[in-house]
CSV table of N, CA and C in Angstrom, one decimal:
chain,number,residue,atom,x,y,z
W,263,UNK,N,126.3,55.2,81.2
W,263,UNK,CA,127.2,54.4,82.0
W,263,UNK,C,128.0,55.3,83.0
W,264,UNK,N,128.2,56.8,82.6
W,264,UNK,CA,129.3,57.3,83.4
W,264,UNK,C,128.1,57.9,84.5
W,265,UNK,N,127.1,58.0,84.6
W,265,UNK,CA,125.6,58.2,85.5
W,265,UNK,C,125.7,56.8,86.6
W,266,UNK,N,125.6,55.8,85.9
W,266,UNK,CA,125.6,54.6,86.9
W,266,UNK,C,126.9,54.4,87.5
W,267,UNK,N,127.8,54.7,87.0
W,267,UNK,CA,129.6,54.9,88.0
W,267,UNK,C,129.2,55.9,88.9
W,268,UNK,N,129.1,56.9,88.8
W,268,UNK,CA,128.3,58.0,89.6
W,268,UNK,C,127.9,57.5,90.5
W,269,UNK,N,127.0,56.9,90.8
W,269,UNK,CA,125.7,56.5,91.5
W,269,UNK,C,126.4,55.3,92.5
W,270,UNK,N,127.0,54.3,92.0
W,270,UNK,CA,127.6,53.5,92.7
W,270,UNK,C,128.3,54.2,93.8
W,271,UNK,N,129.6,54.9,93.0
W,271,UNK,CA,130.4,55.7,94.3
W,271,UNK,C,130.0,56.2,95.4
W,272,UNK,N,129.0,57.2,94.9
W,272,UNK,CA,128.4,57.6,95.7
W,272,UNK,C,127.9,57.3,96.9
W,273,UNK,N,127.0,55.7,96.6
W,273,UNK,CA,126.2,55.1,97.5
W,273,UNK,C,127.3,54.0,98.1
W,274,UNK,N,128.8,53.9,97.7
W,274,UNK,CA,129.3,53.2,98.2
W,274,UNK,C,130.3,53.9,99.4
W,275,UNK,N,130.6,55.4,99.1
W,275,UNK,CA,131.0,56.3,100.2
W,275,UNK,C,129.8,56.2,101.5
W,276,UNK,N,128.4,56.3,100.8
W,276,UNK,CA,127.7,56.5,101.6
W,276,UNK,C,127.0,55.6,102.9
W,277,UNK,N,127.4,54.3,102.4
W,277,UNK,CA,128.0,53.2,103.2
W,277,UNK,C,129.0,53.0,103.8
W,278,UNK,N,130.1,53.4,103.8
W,278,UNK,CA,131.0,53.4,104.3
W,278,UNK,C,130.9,54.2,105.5
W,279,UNK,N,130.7,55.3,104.9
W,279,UNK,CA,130.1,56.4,106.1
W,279,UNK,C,129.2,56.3,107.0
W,280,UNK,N,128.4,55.4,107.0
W,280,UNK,CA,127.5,54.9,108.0
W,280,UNK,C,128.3,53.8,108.9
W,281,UNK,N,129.3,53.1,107.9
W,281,UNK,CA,129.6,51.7,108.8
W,281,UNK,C,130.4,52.5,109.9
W,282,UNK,N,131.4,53.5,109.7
W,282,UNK,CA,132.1,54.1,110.2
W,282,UNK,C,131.3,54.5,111.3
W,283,UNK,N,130.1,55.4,111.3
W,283,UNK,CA,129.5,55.5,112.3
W,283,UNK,C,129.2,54.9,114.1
W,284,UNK,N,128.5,54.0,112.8
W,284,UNK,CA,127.8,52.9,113.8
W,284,UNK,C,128.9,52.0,114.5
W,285,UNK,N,130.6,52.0,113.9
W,285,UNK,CA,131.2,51.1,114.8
W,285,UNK,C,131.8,52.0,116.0
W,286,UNK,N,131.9,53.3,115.8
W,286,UNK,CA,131.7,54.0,116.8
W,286,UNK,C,131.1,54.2,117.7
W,287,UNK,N,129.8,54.1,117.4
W,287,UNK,CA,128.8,53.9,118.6
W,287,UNK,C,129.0,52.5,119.5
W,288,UNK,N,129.3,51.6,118.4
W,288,UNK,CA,129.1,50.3,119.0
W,288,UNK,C,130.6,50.3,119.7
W,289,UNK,N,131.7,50.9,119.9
W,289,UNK,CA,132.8,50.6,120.7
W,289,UNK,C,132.5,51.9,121.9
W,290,UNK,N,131.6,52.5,121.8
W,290,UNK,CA,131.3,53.3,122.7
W,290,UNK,C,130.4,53.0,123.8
W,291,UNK,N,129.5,51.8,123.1
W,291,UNK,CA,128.2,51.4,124.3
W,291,UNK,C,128.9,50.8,124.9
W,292,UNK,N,128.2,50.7,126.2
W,292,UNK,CA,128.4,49.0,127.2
W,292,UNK,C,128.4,47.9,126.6
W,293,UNK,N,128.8,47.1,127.1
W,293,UNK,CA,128.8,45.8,126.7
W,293,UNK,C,129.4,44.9,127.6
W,294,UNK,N,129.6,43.8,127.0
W,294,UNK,CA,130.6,42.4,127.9
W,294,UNK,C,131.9,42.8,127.9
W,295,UNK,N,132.3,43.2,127.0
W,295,UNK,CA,133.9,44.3,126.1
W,295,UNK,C,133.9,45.4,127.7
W,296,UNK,N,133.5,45.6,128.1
W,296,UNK,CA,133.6,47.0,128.7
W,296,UNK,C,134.3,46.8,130.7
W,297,UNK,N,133.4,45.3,131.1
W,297,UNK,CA,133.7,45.3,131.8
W,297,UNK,C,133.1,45.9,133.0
W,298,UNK,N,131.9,46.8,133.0
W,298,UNK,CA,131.3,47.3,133.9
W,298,UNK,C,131.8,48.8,134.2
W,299,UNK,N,132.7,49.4,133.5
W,299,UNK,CA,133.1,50.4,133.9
W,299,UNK,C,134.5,50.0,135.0
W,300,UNK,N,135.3,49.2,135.3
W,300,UNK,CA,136.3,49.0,136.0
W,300,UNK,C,137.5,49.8,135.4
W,301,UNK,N,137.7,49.9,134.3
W,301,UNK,CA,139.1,49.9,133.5
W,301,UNK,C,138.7,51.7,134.0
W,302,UNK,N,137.8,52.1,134.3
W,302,UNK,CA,137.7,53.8,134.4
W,302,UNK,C,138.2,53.5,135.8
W,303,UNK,N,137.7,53.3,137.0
W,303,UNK,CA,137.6,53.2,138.2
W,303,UNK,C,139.3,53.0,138.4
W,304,UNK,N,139.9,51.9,137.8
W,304,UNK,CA,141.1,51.9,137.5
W,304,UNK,C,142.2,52.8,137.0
W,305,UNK,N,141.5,53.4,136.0
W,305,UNK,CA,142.4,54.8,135.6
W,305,UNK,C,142.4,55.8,136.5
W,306,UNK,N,141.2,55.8,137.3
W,306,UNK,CA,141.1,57.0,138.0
W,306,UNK,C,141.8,56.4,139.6
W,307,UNK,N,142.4,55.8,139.7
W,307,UNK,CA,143.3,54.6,141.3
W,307,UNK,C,144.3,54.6,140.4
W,308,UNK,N,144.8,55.0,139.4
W,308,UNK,CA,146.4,55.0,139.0
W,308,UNK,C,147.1,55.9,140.1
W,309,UNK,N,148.1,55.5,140.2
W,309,UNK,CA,149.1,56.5,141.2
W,309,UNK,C,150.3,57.4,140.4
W,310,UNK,N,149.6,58.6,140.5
W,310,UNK,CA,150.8,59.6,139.4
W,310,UNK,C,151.9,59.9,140.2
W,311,UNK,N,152.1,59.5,141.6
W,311,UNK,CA,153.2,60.0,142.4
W,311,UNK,C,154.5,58.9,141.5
W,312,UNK,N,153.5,57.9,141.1
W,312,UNK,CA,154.8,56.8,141.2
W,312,UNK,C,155.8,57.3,139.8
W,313,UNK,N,154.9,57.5,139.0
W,313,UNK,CA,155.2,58.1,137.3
W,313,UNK,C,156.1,59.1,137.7
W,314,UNK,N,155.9,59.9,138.1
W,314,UNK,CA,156.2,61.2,138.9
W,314,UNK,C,158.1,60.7,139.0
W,315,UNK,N,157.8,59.7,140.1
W,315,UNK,CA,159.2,59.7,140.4
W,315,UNK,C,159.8,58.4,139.8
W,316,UNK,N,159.4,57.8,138.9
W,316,UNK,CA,160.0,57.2,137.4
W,316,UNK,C,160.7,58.6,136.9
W,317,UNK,N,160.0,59.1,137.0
W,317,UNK,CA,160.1,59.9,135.5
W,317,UNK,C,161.3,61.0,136.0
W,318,UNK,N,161.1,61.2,137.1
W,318,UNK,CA,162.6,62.0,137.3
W,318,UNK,C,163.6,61.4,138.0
W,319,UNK,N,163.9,60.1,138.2
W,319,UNK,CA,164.8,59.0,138.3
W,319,UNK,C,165.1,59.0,136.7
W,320,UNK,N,164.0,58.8,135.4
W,320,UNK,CA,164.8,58.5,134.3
W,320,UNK,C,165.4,59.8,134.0
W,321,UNK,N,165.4,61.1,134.3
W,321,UNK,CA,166.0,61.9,133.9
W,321,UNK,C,167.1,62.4,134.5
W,322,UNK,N,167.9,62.0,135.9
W,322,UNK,CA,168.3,62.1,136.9
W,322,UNK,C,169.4,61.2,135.9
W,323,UNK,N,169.2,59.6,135.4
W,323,UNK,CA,170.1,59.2,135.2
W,323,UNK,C,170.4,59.1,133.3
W,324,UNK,N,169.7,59.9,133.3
W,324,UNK,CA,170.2,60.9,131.5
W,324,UNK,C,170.9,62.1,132.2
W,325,UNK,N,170.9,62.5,133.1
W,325,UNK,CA,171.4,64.0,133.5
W,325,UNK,C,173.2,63.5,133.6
W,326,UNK,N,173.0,62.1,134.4
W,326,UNK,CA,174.4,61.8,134.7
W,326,UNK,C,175.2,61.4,133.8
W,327,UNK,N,174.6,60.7,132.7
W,327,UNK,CA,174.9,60.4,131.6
W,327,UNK,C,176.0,61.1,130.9
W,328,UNK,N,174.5,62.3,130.6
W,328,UNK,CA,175.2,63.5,129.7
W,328,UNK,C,176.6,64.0,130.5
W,329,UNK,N,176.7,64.1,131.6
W,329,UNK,CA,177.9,64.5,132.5
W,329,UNK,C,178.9,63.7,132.4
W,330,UNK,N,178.8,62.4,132.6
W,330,UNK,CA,179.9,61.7,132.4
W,330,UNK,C,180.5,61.6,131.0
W,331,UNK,N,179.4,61.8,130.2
W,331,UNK,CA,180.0,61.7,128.5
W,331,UNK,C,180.9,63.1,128.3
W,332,UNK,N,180.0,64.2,129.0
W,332,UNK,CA,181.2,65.3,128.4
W,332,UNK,C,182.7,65.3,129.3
W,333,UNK,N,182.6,64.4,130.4
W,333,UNK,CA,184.1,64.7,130.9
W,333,UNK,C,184.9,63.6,130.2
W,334,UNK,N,184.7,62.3,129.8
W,334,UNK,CA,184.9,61.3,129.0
W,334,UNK,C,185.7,61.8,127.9
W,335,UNK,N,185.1,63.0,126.7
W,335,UNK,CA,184.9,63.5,125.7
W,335,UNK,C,186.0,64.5,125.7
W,336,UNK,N,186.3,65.1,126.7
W,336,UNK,CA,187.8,66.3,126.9
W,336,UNK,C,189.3,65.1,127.0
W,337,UNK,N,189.9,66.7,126.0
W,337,UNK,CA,190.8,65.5,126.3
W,337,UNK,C,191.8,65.5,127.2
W,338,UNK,N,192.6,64.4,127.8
W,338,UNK,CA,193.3,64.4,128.7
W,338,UNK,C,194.6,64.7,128.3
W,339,UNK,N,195.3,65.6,130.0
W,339,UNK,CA,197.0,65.4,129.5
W,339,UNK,C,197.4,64.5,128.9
W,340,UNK,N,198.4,64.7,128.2
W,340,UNK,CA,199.7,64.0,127.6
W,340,UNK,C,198.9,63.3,126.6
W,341,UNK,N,197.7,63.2,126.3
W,341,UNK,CA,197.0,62.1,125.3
W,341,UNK,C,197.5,62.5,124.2
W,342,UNK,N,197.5,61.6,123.3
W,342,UNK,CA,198.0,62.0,121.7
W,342,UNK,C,196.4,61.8,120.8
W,343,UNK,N,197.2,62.7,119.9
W,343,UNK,CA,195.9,62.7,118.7
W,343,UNK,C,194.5,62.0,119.0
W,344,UNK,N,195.4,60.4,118.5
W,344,UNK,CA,195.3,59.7,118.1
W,344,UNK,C,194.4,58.8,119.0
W,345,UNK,N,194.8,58.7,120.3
W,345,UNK,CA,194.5,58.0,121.1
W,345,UNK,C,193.2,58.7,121.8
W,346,UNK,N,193.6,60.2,121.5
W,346,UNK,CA,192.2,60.9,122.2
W,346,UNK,C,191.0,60.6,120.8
W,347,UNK,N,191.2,60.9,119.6
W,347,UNK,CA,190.1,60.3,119.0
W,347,UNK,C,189.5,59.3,119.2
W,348,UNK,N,190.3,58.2,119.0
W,348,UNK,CA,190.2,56.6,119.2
W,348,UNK,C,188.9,56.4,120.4
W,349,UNK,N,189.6,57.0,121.7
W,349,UNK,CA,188.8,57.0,122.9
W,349,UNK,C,187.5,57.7,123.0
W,350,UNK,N,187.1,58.8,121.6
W,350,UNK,CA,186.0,59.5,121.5
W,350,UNK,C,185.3,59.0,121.0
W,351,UNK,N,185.7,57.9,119.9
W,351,UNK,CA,184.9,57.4,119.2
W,351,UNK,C,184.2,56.3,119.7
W,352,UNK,N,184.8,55.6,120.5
W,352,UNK,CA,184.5,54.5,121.6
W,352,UNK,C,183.4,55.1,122.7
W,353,UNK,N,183.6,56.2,123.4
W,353,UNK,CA,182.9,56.5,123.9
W,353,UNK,C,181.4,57.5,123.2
W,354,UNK,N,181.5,57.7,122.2
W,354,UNK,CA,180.1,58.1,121.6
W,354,UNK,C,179.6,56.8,121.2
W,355,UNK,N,180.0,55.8,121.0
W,355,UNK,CA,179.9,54.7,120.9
W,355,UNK,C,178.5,54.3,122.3
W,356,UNK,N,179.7,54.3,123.3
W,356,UNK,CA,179.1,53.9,124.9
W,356,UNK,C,177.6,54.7,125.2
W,357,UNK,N,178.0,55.9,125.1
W,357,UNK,CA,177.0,57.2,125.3
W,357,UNK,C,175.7,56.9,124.4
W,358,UNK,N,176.1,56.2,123.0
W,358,UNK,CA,174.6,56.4,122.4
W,358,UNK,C,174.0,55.0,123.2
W,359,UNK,N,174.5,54.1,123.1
W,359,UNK,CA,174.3,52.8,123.9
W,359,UNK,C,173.2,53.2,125.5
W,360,UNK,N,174.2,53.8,126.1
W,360,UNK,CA,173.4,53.9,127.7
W,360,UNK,C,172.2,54.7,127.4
W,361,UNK,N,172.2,55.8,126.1
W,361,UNK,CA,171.1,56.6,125.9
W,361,UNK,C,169.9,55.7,125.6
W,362,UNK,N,170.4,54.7,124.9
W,362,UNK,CA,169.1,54.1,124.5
W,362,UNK,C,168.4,52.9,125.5
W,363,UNK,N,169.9,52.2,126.4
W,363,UNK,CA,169.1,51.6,127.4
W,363,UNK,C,168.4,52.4,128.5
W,364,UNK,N,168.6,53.6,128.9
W,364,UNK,CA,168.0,54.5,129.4
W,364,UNK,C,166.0,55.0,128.9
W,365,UNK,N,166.5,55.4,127.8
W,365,UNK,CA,164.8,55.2,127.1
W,365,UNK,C,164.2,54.2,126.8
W,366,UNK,N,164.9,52.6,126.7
W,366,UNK,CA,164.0,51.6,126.8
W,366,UNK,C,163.7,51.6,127.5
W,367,UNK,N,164.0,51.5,129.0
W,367,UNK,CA,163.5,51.4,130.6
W,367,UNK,C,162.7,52.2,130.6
W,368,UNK,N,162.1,53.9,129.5
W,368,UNK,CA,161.6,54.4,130.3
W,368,UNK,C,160.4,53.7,129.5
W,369,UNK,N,160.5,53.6,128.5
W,369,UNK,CA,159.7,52.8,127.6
W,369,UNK,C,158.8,51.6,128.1
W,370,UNK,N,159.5,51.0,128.8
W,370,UNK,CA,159.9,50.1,129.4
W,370,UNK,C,158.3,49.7,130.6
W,371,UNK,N,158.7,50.9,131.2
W,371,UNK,CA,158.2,51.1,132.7
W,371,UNK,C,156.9,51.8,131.8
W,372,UNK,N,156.8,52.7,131.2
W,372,UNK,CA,155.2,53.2,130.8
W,372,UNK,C,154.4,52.1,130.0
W,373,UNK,N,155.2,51.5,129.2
W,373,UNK,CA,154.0,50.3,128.8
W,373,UNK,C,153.9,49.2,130.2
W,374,UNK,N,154.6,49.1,130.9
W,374,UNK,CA,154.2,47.9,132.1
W,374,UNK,C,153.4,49.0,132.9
W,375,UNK,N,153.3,49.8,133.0
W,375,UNK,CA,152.1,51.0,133.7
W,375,UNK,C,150.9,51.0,133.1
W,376,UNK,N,151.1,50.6,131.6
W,376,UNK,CA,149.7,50.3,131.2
W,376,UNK,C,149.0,49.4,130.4
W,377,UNK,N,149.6,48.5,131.0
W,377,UNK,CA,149.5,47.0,130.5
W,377,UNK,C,149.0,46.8,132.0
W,378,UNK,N,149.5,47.1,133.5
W,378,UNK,CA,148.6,46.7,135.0
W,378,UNK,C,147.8,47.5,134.8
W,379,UNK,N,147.3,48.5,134.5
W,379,UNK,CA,146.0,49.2,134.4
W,379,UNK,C,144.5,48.4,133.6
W,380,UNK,N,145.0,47.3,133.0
W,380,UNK,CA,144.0,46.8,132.2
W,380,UNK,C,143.2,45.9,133.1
């Protein structure tokens, strides 16, 4: 019995291992799926100038961010304790906020970059 458990596993890895193969090849060939090769022609007509200047617009306005938060964050004459905490906490508040609408957009913009590439 423990011979024929054996044997099964075996030949059932060893199937698996084939299927695995072959769906590889088969997402690899041409086909109707493929399109003729366009989606390449296409990657290669992408414009990196544009990414390019996304991408340092999104960090341009993380740069200001961070800047505005640390003058925000000091505390001002005459402020008390109380009111300078208050106003810190609010504003880390604000600061995680814009951080994150910041990285959605950038999020944002690379999946709509390759979502028109398809």
């Amino acid at each position: 019995m423990k011979f024929t458990g054996k044997k099964i596993i075996v030949y059932s890895m060893l199937g698996l291992l084939q299927v695995g193969m072959f769906s590889s090849v088969a997402a690899a060939a041409p086909g109707p799926l493929h399109n003729n090769g366009s989606q390449r022609v296409a990657y290669l007509d992408r414009d990196d100038r544009h990414d390019d200047e996304r991408r340092r617009n999104h960090d341009e306005r993380k740069r200001q961010e961070n800047e505005r938060h640390e003058r925000e964050m000091k505390r001002r004459p005459n402020e008390s304790d109380r009111n300078w905490h208050k106003r810190q906490e609010q504003e880390k508040k604000r600061h995680d906020q814009s951080l994150r609408e910041i990285a959605a957009l950038l999020i944002g913009v690379a999946i709509g970059s390759g979502s028109s590439n398809n």
